[in-house]
């Protein structure tokens, strides 16, 4: 069913390009693109996180295309300024990267630097410290290696048999959704139990996948790079009490500011979809001193204060799609309904 939905969505976007909607019209002032991993394609049928990956070659093609289409490349400071001023003649695009993955410095940064375009990196500060847990990678490793999997789900031990790629994909989706529904302490206990059973070193796996402070210092020294915060541990804020959620936000900001010796004024809600944060967290982002906060709710950015700066929409690029036609339709905004501001926080700076 999910693959059928993706196919229909791709068909809808391709038709929008062929009918000329993206070339003839646009909506909003610009678009914020979200990426996670940039690396060469991996072999193997079971790749549940492939949607979060693009290749360096596609990143290069996308930037070249956006330049041909006369988009202004902006950092997040300028995005927030344009969101509250009168519309400008040229549309903008902002490139953002979540999670501070190691492949950003290895594969994406050479492409971005060669094109001399600004971009923003949102850092969950436990990860460069080497203590963050990328639990989704542990889950992927267990399911990739095993055909019989058991784990505690609540008070009951559940057992699964997965013998082919489709069954492994389905189990990953099921368990990922369950883990994301848990409070942080319960999630940590569940993934620790799973990784211990199947001898997965989650700490080493997480460190290997993340940039360290030296990598981030190299990026921070580039005037085209904006460093943003993504809490300390990258939890689902909606699963936390308000006091704990606010501490995650303020501590992530404080650690990043101490490390980089500069104000960190931009924030990314971890995971960022509609179920992962609430209106109260939008208010917290303003209280914590963030100028802007991005979600993963799809949409474009309007001008004249119509888009809430602390709930900015982004277009999360699906790495399984390599169509520049679809990219042009998405950044034009014609495929999105206008995004209503999230209540509880001003759209103005």
CSV table of C-alpha atoms in Angstrom, one decimal:
chain,number,residue,atom,x,y,z
A,1,UNK,CA,0.0,0.0,0.0
A,2,UNK,CA,2.8,2.4,0.9
A,3,UNK,CA,4.6,1.8,-2.4
A,4,UNK,CA,1.3,2.4,-4.3
A,5,UNK,CA,0.9,5.7,-2.5
A,6,UNK,CA,4.4,6.7,-3.4
A,7,UNK,CA,3.8,5.8,-7.0
A,8,UNK,CA,0.6,7.8,-7.2
A,9,UNK,CA,2.3,10.8,-5.6
A,10,UNK,CA,5.2,10.7,-8.1
A,11,UNK,CA,2.7,10.4,-10.9
A,12,UNK,CA,0.8,13.5,-9.6
A,13,UNK,CA,4.0,15.5,-9.4
A,14,UNK,CA,5.2,14.4,-12.8
A,15,UNK,CA,1.9,15.4,-14.3
A,16,UNK,CA,2.2,18.8,-12.7
A,17,UNK,CA,5.5,19.3,-14.5
A,18,UNK,CA,4.3,18.1,-17.8
A,19,UNK,CA,1.2,20.4,-17.7
A,20,UNK,CA,3.5,23.4,-17.0
A,21,UNK,CA,2.1,24.3,-13.6
A,22,UNK,CA,5.6,24.7,-12.0
A,23,UNK,CA,6.9,26.8,-14.9
A,24,UNK,CA,3.8,29.0,-15.2
A,25,UNK,CA,3.1,29.7,-11.5
A,26,UNK,CA,4.5,29.5,-8.0
A,27,UNK,CA,3.2,29.8,-4.5
A,28,UNK,CA,4.9,31.5,-1.5
A,29,UNK,CA,8.3,33.1,-1.2
A,30,UNK,CA,10.5,30.0,-1.3
A,31,UNK,CA,11.2,26.5,0.0
A,32,UNK,CA,13.4,24.9,2.6
A,33,UNK,CA,14.8,21.6,1.5
A,34,UNK,CA,15.7,18.9,4.1
A,35,UNK,CA,18.3,16.2,3.7
A,36,UNK,CA,19.8,13.7,6.2
A,37,UNK,CA,22.4,11.6,4.5
A,38,UNK,CA,24.6,12.2,1.4
A,39,UNK,CA,26.7,9.2,0.4
A,40,UNK,CA,27.2,6.8,-2.4
A,41,UNK,CA,24.5,4.2,-3.0
A,42,UNK,CA,24.8,1.1,-0.9
A,43,UNK,CA,24.3,-2.4,-2.1
A,44,UNK,CA,21.6,-4.7,-0.6
A,45,UNK,CA,17.9,-5.1,-0.9
A,46,UNK,CA,17.1,-4.3,2.8
A,47,UNK,CA,17.6,-0.5,3.1
A,48,UNK,CA,14.8,0.8,5.3
A,49,UNK,CA,16.4,4.3,5.6
A,50,UNK,CA,17.1,4.7,1.9
A,51,UNK,CA,14.5,7.4,1.6
A,52,UNK,CA,16.7,9.5,3.9
A,53,UNK,CA,19.7,9.2,1.6
A,54,UNK,CA,20.8,11.0,-1.6
A,55,UNK,CA,24.0,10.6,-3.5
A,56,UNK,CA,26.6,13.4,-3.9
A,57,UNK,CA,25.9,13.2,-7.6
A,58,UNK,CA,22.2,14.0,-7.1
A,59,UNK,CA,23.1,16.8,-4.7
A,60,UNK,CA,25.3,18.3,-7.4
A,61,UNK,CA,22.6,18.0,-10.1
A,62,UNK,CA,20.0,19.5,-7.8
A,63,UNK,CA,22.1,22.6,-7.0
A,64,UNK,CA,22.9,23.1,-10.7
A,65,UNK,CA,19.3,22.9,-11.6
A,66,UNK,CA,18.2,25.3,-8.9
A,67,UNK,CA,20.8,27.8,-10.1
A,68,UNK,CA,19.4,27.4,-13.7
A,69,UNK,CA,15.9,28.1,-12.4
A,70,UNK,CA,17.2,31.3,-10.8
A,71,UNK,CA,16.6,30.5,-7.2
A,72,UNK,CA,18.4,32.5,-4.5
A,73,UNK,CA,20.3,30.2,-2.1
A,74,UNK,CA,19.8,31.5,1.5
A,75,UNK,CA,20.9,30.8,5.0
A,76,UNK,CA,18.3,30.5,7.7
A,77,UNK,CA,18.8,34.1,8.9
A,78,UNK,CA,17.8,35.4,5.5
A,79,UNK,CA,15.0,32.9,5.2
A,80,UNK,CA,13.5,34.3,8.4
A,81,UNK,CA,13.9,37.9,7.2
A,82,UNK,CA,12.2,37.2,3.9
A,83,UNK,CA,9.4,35.4,5.7
A,84,UNK,CA,8.3,38.6,7.4
A,85,UNK,CA,9.0,41.2,4.7
A,86,UNK,CA,7.3,42.0,1.4
A,87,UNK,CA,7.7,39.4,-1.4
A,88,UNK,CA,10.8,39.7,-3.5
A,89,UNK,CA,10.9,39.0,-7.3
A,90,UNK,CA,13.2,36.0,-7.0
A,91,UNK,CA,12.2,32.9,-5.1
A,92,UNK,CA,14.6,31.3,-2.6
A,93,UNK,CA,15.7,27.9,-1.6
A,94,UNK,CA,17.5,26.9,1.6
A,95,UNK,CA,19.4,23.7,2.0
A,96,UNK,CA,19.3,22.1,5.5
A,97,UNK,CA,20.8,18.9,6.9
A,98,UNK,CA,19.5,17.1,10.0
A,99,UNK,CA,21.4,14.9,12.4
A,100,UNK,CA,25.0,16.0,11.8
A,101,UNK,CA,25.8,12.7,10.1
A,102,UNK,CA,29.4,11.9,9.3
A,103,UNK,CA,28.7,11.6,5.6
A,104,UNK,CA,27.9,15.4,5.5
A,105,UNK,CA,31.5,16.3,6.0
A,106,UNK,CA,32.8,13.4,3.8
A,107,UNK,CA,30.5,13.6,0.8
A,108,UNK,CA,28.1,16.6,0.9
A,109,UNK,CA,30.5,19.4,2.0
A,110,UNK,CA,32.8,19.1,-0.9
A,111,UNK,CA,29.8,19.5,-3.3
A,112,UNK,CA,28.4,22.4,-1.3
A,113,UNK,CA,31.7,24.2,-1.0
A,114,UNK,CA,32.4,23.8,-4.7
A,115,UNK,CA,29.1,25.5,-5.5
A,116,UNK,CA,29.7,28.1,-2.8
A,117,UNK,CA,26.1,27.9,-1.5
A,118,UNK,CA,25.0,28.5,2.1
A,119,UNK,CA,23.5,25.7,4.1
A,120,UNK,CA,22.4,24.9,7.6
A,121,UNK,CA,23.3,21.9,9.9
A,122,UNK,CA,21.1,21.1,12.8
A,123,UNK,CA,23.1,19.4,15.6
A,124,UNK,CA,21.9,17.1,18.4
A,125,UNK,CA,24.7,17.8,20.7
A,126,UNK,CA,24.9,14.4,22.4
A,127,UNK,CA,26.1,12.9,19.1
A,128,UNK,CA,29.4,14.8,18.6
A,129,UNK,CA,30.0,14.1,22.3
A,130,UNK,CA,29.9,10.4,21.4
A,131,UNK,CA,27.0,9.6,23.8
A,132,UNK,CA,24.0,10.0,21.5
A,133,UNK,CA,22.1,6.8,20.5
A,134,UNK,CA,21.0,6.5,16.9
A,135,UNK,CA,18.5,3.8,17.8
A,136,UNK,CA,17.2,3.5,14.3
A,137,UNK,CA,20.6,2.3,13.1
A,138,UNK,CA,20.6,-0.4,15.8
A,139,UNK,CA,17.2,-1.5,14.7
A,140,UNK,CA,18.3,-1.6,11.1
A,141,UNK,CA,21.3,-3.7,12.0
A,142,UNK,CA,19.4,-6.3,14.0
A,143,UNK,CA,16.7,-6.8,11.3
A,144,UNK,CA,19.3,-6.9,8.5
A,145,UNK,CA,21.3,-9.7,10.3
A,146,UNK,CA,18.6,-11.8,11.8
A,147,UNK,CA,15.6,-13.9,10.5
A,148,UNK,CA,14.2,-14.6,13.9
A,149,UNK,CA,13.8,-11.7,16.2
A,150,UNK,CA,12.4,-11.4,19.7
A,151,UNK,CA,12.0,-8.4,22.0
A,152,UNK,CA,10.0,-7.1,24.9
A,153,UNK,CA,7.1,-4.9,23.8
A,154,UNK,CA,5.6,-3.6,27.0
A,155,UNK,CA,5.2,-6.5,29.4
A,156,UNK,CA,5.1,-9.2,26.7
A,157,UNK,CA,7.9,-10.8,24.7
A,158,UNK,CA,7.1,-10.7,21.0
A,159,UNK,CA,8.7,-12.9,18.3
A,160,UNK,CA,8.9,-12.3,14.6
A,161,UNK,CA,10.1,-14.4,11.7
A,162,UNK,CA,11.4,-12.4,8.7
A,163,UNK,CA,12.8,-14.3,5.7
A,164,UNK,CA,12.8,-11.8,2.9
A,165,UNK,CA,13.3,-8.2,2.2
A,166,UNK,CA,9.6,-7.3,2.2
A,167,UNK,CA,9.0,-8.9,5.6
A,168,UNK,CA,12.1,-7.1,7.0
A,169,UNK,CA,10.9,-3.8,5.6
A,170,UNK,CA,7.5,-4.3,7.2
A,171,UNK,CA,9.0,-5.3,10.5
A,172,UNK,CA,11.3,-2.3,10.6
A,173,UNK,CA,8.3,0.1,9.9
A,174,UNK,CA,6.3,-1.6,12.7
A,175,UNK,CA,9.1,-1.5,15.3
A,176,UNK,CA,10.2,2.0,14.3
A,177,UNK,CA,6.7,3.3,14.8
A,178,UNK,CA,6.4,1.6,18.2
A,179,UNK,CA,9.8,2.9,19.4
A,180,UNK,CA,9.0,6.4,18.4
A,181,UNK,CA,5.8,6.2,20.4
A,182,UNK,CA,7.7,5.5,23.7
A,183,UNK,CA,8.9,8.0,26.3
A,184,UNK,CA,12.7,8.5,26.0
A,185,UNK,CA,13.6,6.3,29.0
A,186,UNK,CA,11.3,3.4,27.7
A,187,UNK,CA,12.8,3.7,24.3
A,188,UNK,CA,16.4,3.6,25.6
A,189,UNK,CA,15.5,0.5,27.6
A,190,UNK,CA,13.8,-1.2,24.7
A,191,UNK,CA,16.6,-0.6,22.2
A,192,UNK,CA,19.3,-1.6,24.8
A,193,UNK,CA,17.5,-4.9,25.3
A,194,UNK,CA,17.2,-5.5,21.6
A,195,UNK,CA,20.9,-4.6,20.8
A,196,UNK,CA,22.1,-6.7,23.8
A,197,UNK,CA,20.2,-9.7,22.6
A,198,UNK,CA,21.8,-9.6,19.2
A,199,UNK,CA,25.2,-8.2,20.1
A,200,UNK,CA,24.9,-4.8,18.4
A,201,UNK,CA,27.3,-2.2,19.8
A,202,UNK,CA,24.9,0.7,19.5
A,203,UNK,CA,27.3,3.2,21.0
A,204,UNK,CA,30.0,2.4,18.5
A,205,UNK,CA,27.5,2.4,15.6
A,206,UNK,CA,26.2,5.8,16.7
A,207,UNK,CA,29.7,7.3,17.0
A,208,UNK,CA,30.8,6.0,13.6
A,209,UNK,CA,27.7,7.6,12.0
A,210,UNK,CA,28.1,11.0,13.5
A,211,UNK,CA,30.4,14.0,13.1
A,212,UNK,CA,32.6,14.9,16.0
A,213,UNK,CA,33.3,18.4,17.3
A,214,UNK,CA,36.4,18.6,15.1
A,215,UNK,CA,34.3,18.0,12.0
A,216,UNK,CA,31.7,20.5,13.1
A,217,UNK,CA,34.4,23.1,13.9
A,218,UNK,CA,35.5,22.8,10.2
A,219,UNK,CA,32.0,23.5,9.1
A,220,UNK,CA,31.5,26.3,11.6
A,221,UNK,CA,34.6,28.1,10.3
A,222,UNK,CA,32.9,28.5,6.9
A,223,UNK,CA,30.9,31.7,6.7
A,224,UNK,CA,28.4,30.0,4.4
A,225,UNK,CA,27.5,27.5,7.1
A,226,UNK,CA,24.8,28.1,9.7
A,227,UNK,CA,25.0,25.8,12.8
A,228,UNK,CA,21.6,25.1,14.3
A,229,UNK,CA,20.5,23.1,17.3
A,230,UNK,CA,18.3,19.9,17.4
A,231,UNK,CA,18.2,19.4,21.2
A,232,UNK,CA,20.7,17.2,23.0
A,233,UNK,CA,19.5,13.6,22.5
A,234,UNK,CA,17.1,14.0,19.5
A,235,UNK,CA,14.0,12.8,21.4
A,236,UNK,CA,10.4,12.9,20.3
A,237,UNK,CA,9.4,16.0,22.2
A,238,UNK,CA,5.7,15.0,22.2
A,239,UNK,CA,6.6,12.0,24.4
A,240,UNK,CA,8.1,14.1,27.1
A,241,UNK,CA,6.8,16.3,29.9
A,242,UNK,CA,7.0,20.0,29.1
A,243,UNK,CA,9.7,20.7,31.6
A,244,UNK,CA,12.0,17.9,30.2
A,245,UNK,CA,11.3,19.0,26.6
A,246,UNK,CA,12.2,22.6,27.4
A,247,UNK,CA,15.4,21.4,29.0
A,248,UNK,CA,16.3,19.4,25.9
A,249,UNK,CA,15.8,22.5,23.8
A,250,UNK,CA,17.7,25.0,26.0
A,251,UNK,CA,20.5,22.6,26.9
A,252,UNK,CA,21.1,21.8,23.2
A,253,UNK,CA,21.3,25.5,22.5
A,254,UNK,CA,23.6,26.2,25.4
A,255,UNK,CA,26.0,23.3,24.5
A,256,UNK,CA,26.2,24.4,20.9
A,257,UNK,CA,26.8,28.0,21.8
A,258,UNK,CA,29.6,27.0,24.2
A,259,UNK,CA,31.2,24.8,21.6
A,260,UNK,CA,31.1,27.3,18.7
A,261,UNK,CA,31.4,30.5,20.8
A,262,UNK,CA,28.5,32.1,18.9
A,263,UNK,CA,24.8,32.5,19.2
A,264,UNK,CA,22.8,29.6,17.9
A,265,UNK,CA,19.4,31.0,16.9
A,266,UNK,CA,18.0,28.3,14.7
A,267,UNK,CA,16.3,25.0,15.8
A,268,UNK,CA,15.0,21.8,14.2
A,269,UNK,CA,12.3,19.8,15.9
A,270,UNK,CA,13.6,16.2,16.2
A,271,UNK,CA,11.8,14.1,13.5
A,272,UNK,CA,9.6,17.2,13.0
A,273,UNK,CA,6.4,15.6,11.8
A,274,UNK,CA,2.9,16.5,13.2
A,275,UNK,CA,3.0,13.7,15.8
A,276,UNK,CA,6.5,14.5,17.1
A,277,UNK,CA,5.9,18.0,18.6
A,278,UNK,CA,3.0,20.1,19.8
A,279,UNK,CA,2.0,23.8,19.8
A,280,UNK,CA,3.5,24.1,23.3
A,281,UNK,CA,6.9,23.2,21.8
A,282,UNK,CA,6.5,26.0,19.2
A,283,UNK,CA,6.0,28.4,22.2
A,284,UNK,CA,9.1,26.9,23.9
A,285,UNK,CA,11.2,27.5,20.8
A,286,UNK,CA,10.4,31.2,21.1
A,287,UNK,CA,11.0,31.2,24.9
A,288,UNK,CA,14.4,29.4,24.4
A,289,UNK,CA,15.5,32.3,22.1
A,290,UNK,CA,15.4,30.7,18.7
A,291,UNK,CA,14.7,33.0,15.8
A,292,UNK,CA,13.4,30.2,13.7
A,293,UNK,CA,12.5,26.6,14.1
A,294,UNK,CA,11.9,24.1,11.3
A,295,UNK,CA,9.6,21.1,11.1
A,296,UNK,CA,9.3,18.3,8.5
A,297,UNK,CA,5.7,19.3,7.8
A,298,UNK,CA,5.7,19.7,4.0
A,299,UNK,CA,5.1,23.1,2.5
A,300,UNK,CA,6.6,26.3,1.3
A,301,UNK,CA,7.4,29.6,3.2
A,302,UNK,CA,5.2,32.6,2.7
A,303,UNK,CA,6.2,36.2,3.0
A,304,UNK,CA,4.7,39.0,5.1
A,305,UNK,CA,4.5,37.0,8.3
A,306,UNK,CA,2.0,34.4,7.1
A,307,UNK,CA,4.3,31.5,8.0
A,308,UNK,CA,5.2,31.0,11.7
A,309,UNK,CA,8.9,31.3,12.1
A,310,UNK,CA,8.9,28.7,14.8
A,311,UNK,CA,7.1,26.1,12.8
A,312,UNK,CA,8.6,26.5,9.4
A,313,UNK,CA,7.7,23.8,6.8
A,314,UNK,CA,10.3,21.9,4.9
A,315,UNK,CA,10.4,19.7,1.9
A,316,UNK,CA,12.0,16.4,2.9
A,317,UNK,CA,13.6,14.9,-0.2
A,318,UNK,CA,13.0,11.2,-0.7
A,319,UNK,CA,16.3,9.7,-1.8
A,320,UNK,CA,14.5,7.0,-3.8
A,321,UNK,CA,13.5,9.7,-6.2
A,322,UNK,CA,16.0,11.3,-8.6
A,323,UNK,CA,13.7,13.3,-10.8
A,324,UNK,CA,14.6,17.0,-11.2
A,325,UNK,CA,11.2,17.5,-12.7
A,326,UNK,CA,9.6,16.6,-9.4
A,327,UNK,CA,12.1,18.8,-7.6
A,328,UNK,CA,11.0,21.8,-9.7
A,329,UNK,CA,7.3,21.1,-9.0
A,330,UNK,CA,8.0,20.8,-5.2
A,331,UNK,CA,10.1,24.0,-4.8
A,332,UNK,CA,7.6,26.0,-6.9
A,333,UNK,CA,5.0,25.3,-4.2
A,334,UNK,CA,2.2,24.7,-6.6
A,335,UNK,CA,1.6,21.2,-5.2
A,336,UNK,CA,1.1,22.4,-1.6
A,337,UNK,CA,-1.9,23.9,0.0
A,338,UNK,CA,-1.0,27.1,1.9
A,339,UNK,CA,0.4,26.2,5.3
A,340,UNK,CA,-1.5,27.7,8.2
A,341,UNK,CA,0.7,29.2,11.0
A,342,UNK,CA,0.9,27.0,14.2
A,343,UNK,CA,-0.8,28.8,17.0
A,344,UNK,CA,0.9,29.8,20.2
A,345,UNK,CA,3.9,31.7,18.8
A,346,UNK,CA,4.3,34.8,16.9
A,347,UNK,CA,5.3,34.7,13.3
A,348,UNK,CA,7.3,37.8,13.7
A,349,UNK,CA,10.8,38.2,15.0
